[in-house]
Amino acid sequence: YVPRLPSVAMADDDASAPQLRGSWGQANWAIIMGFILPALGGLLFGYDIGATSGAVSADQVLRDMHVHSDAMVGVLTSVSLYGALLASGVLFFLGDRIGRKREMIGAAALYAAGSAASALAP
């Protein structure tokens, strides 16, 4: 989908006031969603980082995971970032191979399966 930008035409009754004609509402919607969706992804990724740092600050969690050094705490907090970096590199090439739409459908299915597994966990 490529949004068509509006054409500017002069009104018949007032030559000094330009009028917008075309699908300006659709173009605005595409532009707005182009900014909102990545911002929402960044918000969720930031929430994930905050949740990880909150779990690391809890001493009981660290004892349960047998983390006894500062280096292990660093590995624990950075592993999600390195995983995201690796996954984005792999999915970049996968998206070119199978198409972006199929890739998004697969990601949605994985999120749904993960949500169901979390909801059904004891």
PDB file of C-alpha atoms in Angstrom, residues 19-68:
ATOM      1  CA  GLN A  19      -8.331  23.037  -0.930  1.00  0.00           C
ATOM      2  CA  LEU A  20      -7.093  19.539  -0.374  1.00  0.00           C
ATOM      3  CA  ARG A  21      -8.414  16.851  -2.670  1.00  0.00           C
ATOM      4  CA  GLY A  22      -7.538  13.191  -2.583  1.00  0.00           C
ATOM      5  CA  SER A  23      -7.067  10.561   0.101  1.00  0.00           C
ATOM      6  CA  TRP A  24      -5.438  12.730   2.744  1.00  0.00           C
ATOM      7  CA  GLY A  25      -7.101  10.835   5.601  1.00  0.00           C
ATOM      8  CA  GLN A  26      -5.615   7.522   4.434  1.00  0.00           C
ATOM      9  CA  ALA A  27      -2.170   9.054   4.021  1.00  0.00           C
ATOM     10  CA  ASN A  28      -2.292  10.527   7.514  1.00  0.00           C
ATOM     11  CA  TRP A  29      -3.385   7.174   8.946  1.00  0.00           C
ATOM     12  CA  ALA A  30      -0.459   5.366   7.315  1.00  0.00           C
ATOM     13  CA  ILE A  31       2.018   7.983   8.516  1.00  0.00           C
ATOM     14  CA  ILE A  32       0.659   7.975  12.060  1.00  0.00           C
ATOM     15  CA  MET A  33       0.724   4.170  12.309  1.00  0.00           C
ATOM     16  CA  GLY A  34       4.241   4.207  10.886  1.00  0.00           C
ATOM     17  CA  PHE A  35       5.304   6.114  13.987  1.00  0.00           C
ATOM     18  CA  ILE A  36       2.998   4.616  16.618  1.00  0.00           C
ATOM     19  CA  LEU A  37       3.751   0.943  16.005  1.00  0.00           C
ATOM     20  CA  PRO A  38       7.555   1.206  16.332  1.00  0.00           C
ATOM     21  CA  ALA A  39       7.101   3.434  19.384  1.00  0.00           C
ATOM     22  CA  LEU A  40       4.865   0.792  20.949  1.00  0.00           C
ATOM     23  CA  GLY A  41       7.499  -1.849  20.229  1.00  0.00           C
ATOM     24  CA  GLY A  42      10.134   0.308  21.903  1.00  0.00           C
ATOM     25  CA  LEU A  43       7.849   0.817  24.891  1.00  0.00           C
ATOM     26  CA  LEU A  44       7.343  -2.931  25.293  1.00  0.00           C
ATOM     27  CA  PHE A  45      11.050  -3.620  24.881  1.00  0.00           C
ATOM     28  CA  GLY A  46      11.814  -1.016  27.549  1.00  0.00           C
ATOM     29  CA  TYR A  47       9.266  -2.620  29.850  1.00  0.00           C
ATOM     30  CA  ASP A  48      11.009  -5.962  29.343  1.00  0.00           C
ATOM     31  CA  ILE A  49      14.368  -4.428  30.243  1.00  0.00           C
ATOM     32  CA  GLY A  50      12.825  -2.876  33.360  1.00  0.00           C
ATOM     33  CA  ALA A  51      11.283  -6.178  34.405  1.00  0.00           C
ATOM     34  CA  THR A  52      14.632  -7.918  33.974  1.00  0.00           C
ATOM     35  CA  SER A  53      16.443  -5.343  36.072  1.00  0.00           C
ATOM     36  CA  GLY A  54      13.738  -5.606  38.723  1.00  0.00           C
ATOM     37  CA  ALA A  55      14.189  -9.370  38.865  1.00  0.00           C
ATOM     38  CA  VAL A  56      17.962  -8.973  39.157  1.00  0.00           C
ATOM     39  CA  SER A  57      17.616  -6.610  42.104  1.00  0.00           C
ATOM     40  CA  ALA A  58      15.665  -9.244  44.086  1.00  0.00           C
ATOM     41  CA  ASP A  59      18.114 -11.265  46.192  1.00  0.00           C
ATOM     42  CA  GLN A  60      15.816 -14.299  46.401  1.00  0.00           C
ATOM     43  CA  VAL A  61      15.654 -14.559  42.597  1.00  0.00           C
ATOM     44  CA  LEU A  62      19.441 -14.453  42.344  1.00  0.00           C
ATOM     45  CA  ARG A  63      19.800 -17.159  45.009  1.00  0.00           C
ATOM     46  CA  ASP A  64      17.234 -19.362  43.276  1.00  0.00           C
ATOM     47  CA  MET A  65      19.096 -19.021  39.971  1.00  0.00           C
ATOM     48  CA  HIS A  66      22.470 -19.707  41.642  1.00  0.00           C
ATOM     49  CA  VAL A  67      23.916 -16.356  40.594  1.00  0.00           C
ATOM     50  CA  HIS A  68      26.813 -15.571  42.919  1.00  0.00           C
TER      51      HIS A  68
END
